[in-house]
Tab-separated table of N, CA and C in Angstrom:
chain	number	residue	atom	x	y	z
A	5	UNK	N	8.423	-5.040	13.391
A	5	UNK	CA	7.582	-4.803	14.579
A	5	UNK	C	6.483	-5.333	14.171
A	6	UNK	N	6.323	-6.077	15.340
A	6	UNK	CA	4.768	-6.918	15.806
A	6	UNK	C	3.798	-6.154	16.226
A	7	UNK	N	4.169	-5.072	16.665
A	7	UNK	CA	2.527	-4.357	17.539
A	7	UNK	C	2.513	-3.096	16.867
A	8	UNK	N	3.188	-2.685	15.453
A	8	UNK	CA	2.385	-1.608	14.817
A	8	UNK	C	1.741	-1.976	13.666
A	9	UNK	N	0.065	-1.441	13.963
A	9	UNK	CA	-1.126	-1.740	13.687
A	9	UNK	C	-1.414	-0.511	12.499
A	10	UNK	N	-1.465	0.748	12.519
A	10	UNK	CA	-1.212	1.708	11.863
A	10	UNK	C	-0.527	2.398	11.439
A	11	UNK	N	-0.019	2.888	9.964
A	11	UNK	CA	0.574	3.588	9.437
A	11	UNK	C	-0.088	4.728	8.546
A	12	UNK	N	0.673	5.868	8.653
A	12	UNK	CA	0.053	6.881	7.933
A	12	UNK	C	1.444	7.512	6.616
A	13	UNK	N	1.305	7.400	6.166
A	13	UNK	CA	2.143	8.471	5.010
A	13	UNK	C	1.728	8.749	4.093
A	14	UNK	N	0.390	9.562	4.648
A	14	UNK	CA	0.108	10.741	3.253
A	14	UNK	C	0.788	11.980	3.278
A	15	UNK	N	0.803	12.026	2.401
A	15	UNK	CA	1.959	13.360	1.432
A	15	UNK	C	2.816	12.965	1.873
A	16	UNK	N	3.499	11.976	0.811
A	16	UNK	CA	4.866	11.755	1.648
A	16	UNK	C	5.935	11.586	0.212
A	17	UNK	N	5.219	11.625	-1.251
A	17	UNK	CA	5.606	11.533	-2.178
A	17	UNK	C	6.453	10.810	-2.749
A	18	UNK	N	6.438	9.339	-2.076
A	18	UNK	CA	6.593	8.238	-1.962
A	18	UNK	C	6.989	7.249	-4.153
A	19	UNK	N	5.938	7.429	-4.338
A	19	UNK	CA	5.911	7.272	-5.649
A	19	UNK	C	5.929	5.599	-5.807
A	20	UNK	N	6.246	5.292	-7.136
A	20	UNK	CA	5.827	3.934	-7.678
A	20	UNK	C	7.558	3.456	-6.738
A	21	UNK	N	8.334	3.953	-6.826
A	21	UNK	CA	10.232	2.897	-5.910
A	21	UNK	C	9.101	2.625	-4.543
A	22	UNK	N	8.820	3.954	-4.118
A	22	UNK	CA	8.405	3.932	-2.559
A	22	UNK	C	7.215	2.829	-2.225
A	23	UNK	N	6.069	2.519	-3.092
A	23	UNK	CA	5.012	1.770	-3.306
A	23	UNK	C	5.961	0.340	-3.380
A	24	UNK	N	6.419	0.140	-4.058
A	24	UNK	CA	7.597	-1.314	-4.518
A	24	UNK	C	7.863	-1.471	-2.860
A	25	UNK	N	8.654	-0.786	-2.383
A	25	UNK	CA	10.026	-1.211	-1.256
A	25	UNK	C	8.675	-1.737	-0.314
A	26	UNK	N	7.448	-0.353	0.202
A	26	UNK	CA	6.570	-1.017	0.993
A	26	UNK	C	5.758	-1.920	0.868
A	27	UNK	N	5.461	-2.614	-0.393
A	27	UNK	CA	5.013	-3.925	-0.825
A	27	UNK	C	5.957	-4.887	-0.430
A	28	UNK	N	7.447	-4.854	-0.685
A	28	UNK	CA	8.103	-6.048	-0.273
A	28	UNK	C	8.363	-5.939	1.461
A	29	UNK	N	7.776	-4.924	2.046
A	29	UNK	CA	7.668	-4.793	3.499
A	29	UNK	C	6.331	-5.927	3.773
A	30	UNK	N	5.603	-5.745	3.407
A	30	UNK	CA	3.727	-5.809	3.319
A	30	UNK	C	3.772	-7.216	4.006
A	31	UNK	N	4.443	-7.745	2.880
A	31	UNK	CA	4.694	-9.338	2.168
A	31	UNK	C	5.221	-9.747	3.445
A	32	UNK	N	5.724	-9.457	4.404
A	32	UNK	CA	5.842	-10.296	5.659
A	32	UNK	C	5.495	-9.827	7.499
A	33	UNK	N	4.642	-9.142	6.979
A	33	UNK	CA	4.036	-8.057	7.842
A	33	UNK	C	2.490	-8.895	7.798
A	34	UNK	N	2.399	-8.676	9.779
A	34	UNK	CA	1.320	-9.359	9.938
A	34	UNK	C	0.813	-8.665	11.387
A	35	UNK	N	1.053	-7.599	11.339
A	35	UNK	CA	0.297	-7.062	12.073
A	35	UNK	C	-0.032	-5.717	11.847
A	36	UNK	N	-0.168	-4.964	10.586
A	36	UNK	CA	-0.379	-3.487	10.235
A	36	UNK	C	-1.862	-4.103	9.249
A	37	UNK	N	-2.903	-3.065	9.829
A	37	UNK	CA	-4.350	-3.855	9.885
A	37	UNK	C	-4.529	-2.426	8.619
A	38	UNK	N	-4.223	-1.058	9.125
A	38	UNK	CA	-4.339	-0.047	8.447
A	38	UNK	C	-3.336	0.824	7.763
A	39	UNK	N	-2.999	1.379	6.285
A	39	UNK	CA	-2.513	1.994	5.950
A	39	UNK	C	-2.918	3.513	5.189
A	40	UNK	N	-2.471	4.677	5.283
A	40	UNK	CA	-2.567	5.506	4.157
A	40	UNK	C	-1.669	6.070	3.814
A	41	UNK	N	-1.877	5.800	2.126
A	41	UNK	CA	-1.080	5.923	1.055
A	41	UNK	C	-1.221	7.101	0.321
A	42	UNK	N	-2.445	7.916	0.825
A	42	UNK	CA	-2.874	8.915	-0.384
A	42	UNK	C	-2.458	10.217	-0.275
A	43	UNK	N	-2.316	10.743	-1.688
A	43	UNK	CA	-1.199	11.682	-1.999
A	43	UNK	C	0.282	12.001	-1.967
A	44	UNK	N	0.366	10.122	-2.738
A	44	UNK	CA	2.162	9.967	-3.103
A	44	UNK	C	2.570	9.731	-4.024
A	45	UNK	N	1.496	9.977	-5.573
A	45	UNK	CA	2.457	9.964	-6.935
A	45	UNK	C	2.251	8.848	-6.834
A	46	UNK	N	1.375	7.819	-6.573
A	46	UNK	CA	1.505	6.181	-6.434
A	46	UNK	C	0.876	6.041	-8.160
A	47	UNK	N	1.740	5.325	-8.989
A	47	UNK	CA	1.098	4.888	-10.481
A	47	UNK	C	0.371	3.617	-10.128
A	48	UNK	N	0.469	2.974	-11.391
A	48	UNK	CA	0.122	1.522	-11.715
A	48	UNK	C	1.265	0.736	-11.100
A	49	UNK	N	2.632	0.929	-11.464
A	49	UNK	CA	3.465	0.321	-11.402
A	49	UNK	C	3.674	-0.679	-9.496
A	50	UNK	N	3.320	1.214	-9.036
A	50	UNK	CA	3.018	1.039	-7.146
A	50	UNK	C	2.253	0.074	-7.100
A	51	UNK	N	1.178	0.294	-7.602
A	51	UNK	CA	-0.234	0.016	-7.292
A	51	UNK	C	-0.362	-1.063	-7.380
A	52	UNK	N	0.609	-1.953	-8.343
A	52	UNK	CA	0.714	-3.695	-8.816
A	52	UNK	C	1.047	-4.096	-7.534
A	53	UNK	N	3.057	-3.285	-7.271
A	53	UNK	CA	3.475	-3.940	-6.139
A	53	UNK	C	2.961	-4.074	-4.898
A	54	UNK	N	2.195	-3.086	-4.662
A	54	UNK	CA	0.613	-3.319	-3.785
A	54	UNK	C	0.472	-4.118	-3.679
A	55	UNK	N	-0.592	-4.666	-4.847
A	55	UNK	CA	-1.937	-6.053	-5.269
A	55	UNK	C	-1.043	-6.872	-4.828
A	56	UNK	N	0.782	-7.122	-5.198
A	56	UNK	CA	0.958	-8.810	-5.145
A	56	UNK	C	1.527	-8.850	-3.714
A	57	UNK	N	1.612	-7.680	-2.826
A	57	UNK	CA	1.876	-7.673	-1.655
A	57	UNK	C	0.671	-8.158	-0.776
A	58	UNK	N	-0.672	-7.525	-1.202
A	58	UNK	CA	-1.537	-8.142	-0.477
A	58	UNK	C	-1.884	-9.646	-0.994
A	59	UNK	N	-1.800	-9.507	-1.970
A	59	UNK	CA	-1.848	-11.646	-1.754
A	59	UNK	C	-1.667	-12.716	-0.632
A	60	UNK	N	0.044	-12.010	-0.053
A	60	UNK	CA	0.580	-12.464	1.083
A	60	UNK	C	0.168	-11.993	2.593
A	61	UNK	N	-0.565	-10.875	2.453
A	61	UNK	CA	-0.743	-9.907	4.144
A	61	UNK	C	-2.410	-10.707	3.942
A	62	UNK	N	-2.742	-10.798	5.387
A	62	UNK	CA	-3.868	-11.637	5.631
A	62	UNK	C	-4.332	-10.496	6.995
A	63	UNK	N	-3.168	-9.449	7.419
A	63	UNK	CA	-3.947	-8.271	8.618
A	63	UNK	C	-4.535	-7.283	8.339
A	64	UNK	N	-3.861	-6.547	6.889
A	64	UNK	CA	-4.469	-5.507	6.262
A	64	UNK	C	-5.463	-5.114	5.841
A	65	UNK	N	-6.246	-4.456	6.442
A	65	UNK	CA	-8.172	-4.376	6.408
A	65	UNK	C	-8.511	-2.798	5.637
A	66	UNK	N	-7.481	-1.879	5.787
A	66	UNK	CA	-7.339	-0.444	5.289
A	66	UNK	C	-6.853	-0.269	4.624
A	67	UNK	N	-7.145	0.111	2.998
A	67	UNK	CA	-5.337	0.697	2.723
A	67	UNK	C	-6.284	2.107	1.952
A	68	UNK	N	-5.633	2.906	1.835
A	68	UNK	CA	-6.106	4.357	1.334
A	68	UNK	C	-5.177	4.605	0.302
A	69	UNK	N	-5.746	5.228	-0.489
A	69	UNK	CA	-4.987	5.131	-2.182
A	69	UNK	C	-5.286	6.447	-2.879
A	70	UNK	N	-6.264	7.502	-2.218
A	70	UNK	CA	-7.038	8.080	-3.134
A	70	UNK	C	-5.851	9.723	-3.314
A	71	UNK	N	-6.253	10.246	-4.366
A	71	UNK	CA	-5.361	11.219	-5.052
A	71	UNK	C	-3.813	10.422	-5.527
A	72	UNK	N	-4.289	9.489	-6.080
A	72	UNK	CA	-3.069	9.361	-7.085
A	72	UNK	C	-3.527	8.291	-8.003
A	73	UNK	N	-2.154	8.501	-8.483
A	73	UNK	CA	-2.565	8.226	-10.438
A	73	UNK	C	-2.679	6.390	-10.620
A	74	UNK	N	-3.198	5.767	-9.774
A	74	UNK	CA	-2.731	4.318	-10.277
A	74	UNK	C	-3.670	3.681	-11.108
A	75	UNK	N	-5.073	4.505	-11.640
A	75	UNK	CA	-5.388	3.851	-12.893
A	75	UNK	C	-6.176	2.928	-12.881
A	76	UNK	N	-7.072	2.368	-13.988
A	76	UNK	CA	-7.719	1.362	-13.977
A	76	UNK	C	-6.666	-0.040	-13.679
A	77	UNK	N	-5.996	0.160	-14.470
A	77	UNK	CA	-4.592	-1.158	-14.515
A	77	UNK	C	-4.279	-1.625	-13.227
A	78	UNK	N	-4.041	-0.542	-12.080
A	78	UNK	CA	-3.310	-0.266	-11.158
A	78	UNK	C	-4.881	-0.894	-9.780
A	79	UNK	N	-6.041	-0.514	-10.376
A	79	UNK	CA	-7.222	-0.451	-9.163
A	79	UNK	C	-7.269	-2.253	-9.351
A	80	UNK	N	-7.515	-2.394	-11.212
A	80	UNK	CA	-7.490	-3.984	-11.196
A	80	UNK	C	-6.362	-4.869	-10.565
A	81	UNK	N	-5.551	-4.774	-9.558
A	81	UNK	CA	-4.047	-5.045	-9.409
A	81	UNK	C	-4.271	-5.813	-7.949
A	82	UNK	N	-4.780	-4.343	-7.574
A	82	UNK	CA	-5.182	-4.465	-6.003
A	82	UNK	C	-6.204	-5.254	-5.867
A	83	UNK	N	-7.188	-5.649	-6.859
A	83	UNK	CA	-8.539	-6.446	-6.667
A	83	UNK	C	-8.386	-7.660	-6.329
A	84	UNK	N	-7.376	-7.949	-7.222
A	84	UNK	CA	-7.125	-9.618	-7.589
A	84	UNK	C	-6.548	-10.334	-6.542
């Protein structure tokens, strides 16, 4: 979908597996600019997968991850 620019998945309990799947999709997406993943039980592994996806995604400008358990390592992966 090339017209979808925002997606809100707050409180969907996607966990690390869902974050990894979403990361794979984000690698090939050029239209999303904002994604809300707040309160989804995403941990370090999920954050690392999202961070890897962000290296290839130039359209996403906002990602909300409050109330997850990404820890310092996950935050570092997202910032690289």
